[in-house]
Amino acid sequence: MNCQRCNIRKATVHLTKIVNNEKTEAYLCEECARETGQLPFSGGNPFAFQNLLQGILSPELDSFEQYQQKLECDKCGLSYRDFTQKGLFGCANCYDTFSEQIEPIFKRVHGNTLHNGKVPGRRGGTLRIKREIEELREEMQRAVFCEDFEKAAEIRDKIKELEEKEKKQKQG
Amino acid sequence: MGEENKAYSSLSHWISGDGPDSEIVMSSRIRLARNLKDFVYPNIADTESRKKVSEAVKDALTSEDLCLHYIQMSDLPELERELLVEKHLVSPIHAENGTGKDVFIDDKESISIMVNEEDHIRLQVLKPGMQLNKAWEIASEIDDRLEQKLDFAFSERWGYLTACPTNVGTGLRASVMVHLPALNFTNNAAKLLSAVSRLGLAIRGLYGEGSESIGNIYQISNQVTLGHTEMDIIENLNSVTSEIINQEKKAREGLMNDIKVKDRIRRSYGVLRYAYQISSEEAMNLISHVRLGIDMGIINDVDPRVLGELMILIRPAHIQKIHGRELDIVERDIKRAELIQNRLSI
């Protein structure tokens, strides 16, 4: 079937309109549908991240989801609903407020939910030490495997030192 | 003519310099997103809060000896802001009106630090050719120095807490700008696009998100920012890019004896040399052919850096800057043709 408007291209859009209880139908090609403003996707990029996020997170709401939508960050006042619409957090505290809700988003977007990259020196807390300990443990295992027990013992002492440091930092 | 010379010399180092594999990789870029933990993010911040962030970052940066120029976006006339966008030193949103929007740029225009963009801090390092690792070293060093002075929003679980969930974790976007005319000639570009997207990478046209490829130029960048180390992300992009380089080289070898392609290249060169007026899109496509012709040894009397330079110079704000006044579209197309002819005869 050809488009009813241009009669050239194939009709790929089937349009049903009900105005004042009167039903009209039209078969148009995509171009004519867009030109006549009948195609909802013509403006903007429908696949922008924000729009997709909105789609993922705004299905029909049950009561639990309604509760989620009302959830609000106590530092910046951003509601979960605002977040799903804008796709942007309002402040660092939002991450804690919406932690349960955003974990599945991270899983979808990144396939991961745990940071594995750079850690800031001052604000990294004990994470930097933890990473260092992990690396040393691997090194120690390698040393043991190569039967270099002297080196393994040295590394073990280093690990102990770091563990002490970690404890102190946690307390302080 | 004097004005024009000034414009040439005002080109950023990353676009006029040479780097490894610059035959195919035009530039490498590292971008880090950081936020201050005690302030709300720019998308909801009021004027006062934005100003405080701007002050804090300014203090931190000026106490470090980084030799950066400080620019308040609101101080610049629209044309100058557009120039920065065309040079890839600020994003289009950053050039729009708004308070507390700053940018810090170094002399070579390879470092740019935007303040109060989508995140409080967007740090970017651009290098010519394939130099992601070098760019990362510089960006990470500046990041370390900033971190001495500023409390970044960071969590052990999720890393750097960015405004958009697509940047969380490392806050790192690594990208390369590649020129792939032969893959396009041999109709392999589309296959490449779908292959690349399966490797956790995004591929876009020259002018960023949603833009189509113009002049056979593509930007390839990492999509995932959480869960991998920065080095993993960069190495992944490095290895995919070197495979793309191989494919493009092979495609170029295959075109060496293709008479139709040789003819297209020479015709493109002819149009660029003699057109009276030209749109930027047409110009980019023809310049791309000429660059391919240079790389393949078909055109011998043109500087190979021409594509990179002209890519920036023929854009609307640059054309108007060179001529010192606003120009309408028709005037621009005429001046663009003139500019290209001047540049090709150097």
Coordinates of C-alpha atoms in Angstrom, one line a residue, chain A residues 25 28 30 40 50 53 66 69 84 92 108 116 121 134 155 163-164:
Chain A
E25 CA -7.7 6.5 9.7
L28 CA 1.2 7.5 5.5
E30 CA 7.3 8.2 7.5
P40 CA 5.7 11.9 17.9
Q50 CA 17.6 10.9 30.1
L53 CA 16.3 6.4 31.9
Q66 CA 5.0 5.6 44.4
Q69 CA 9.0 8.7 43.6
T84 CA 14.5 10.1 36.8
A92 CA 26.8 14.1 46.4
R108 CA 22.4 -1.4 33.4
N116 CA 37.8 0.2 40.8
G121 CA 44.8 10.8 48.3
E134 CA 45.5 -6.4 48.1
I155 CA 56.0 -8.4 52.3
E163 CA 46.7 -3.1 58.4
E164 CA 47.7 -1.3 61.6

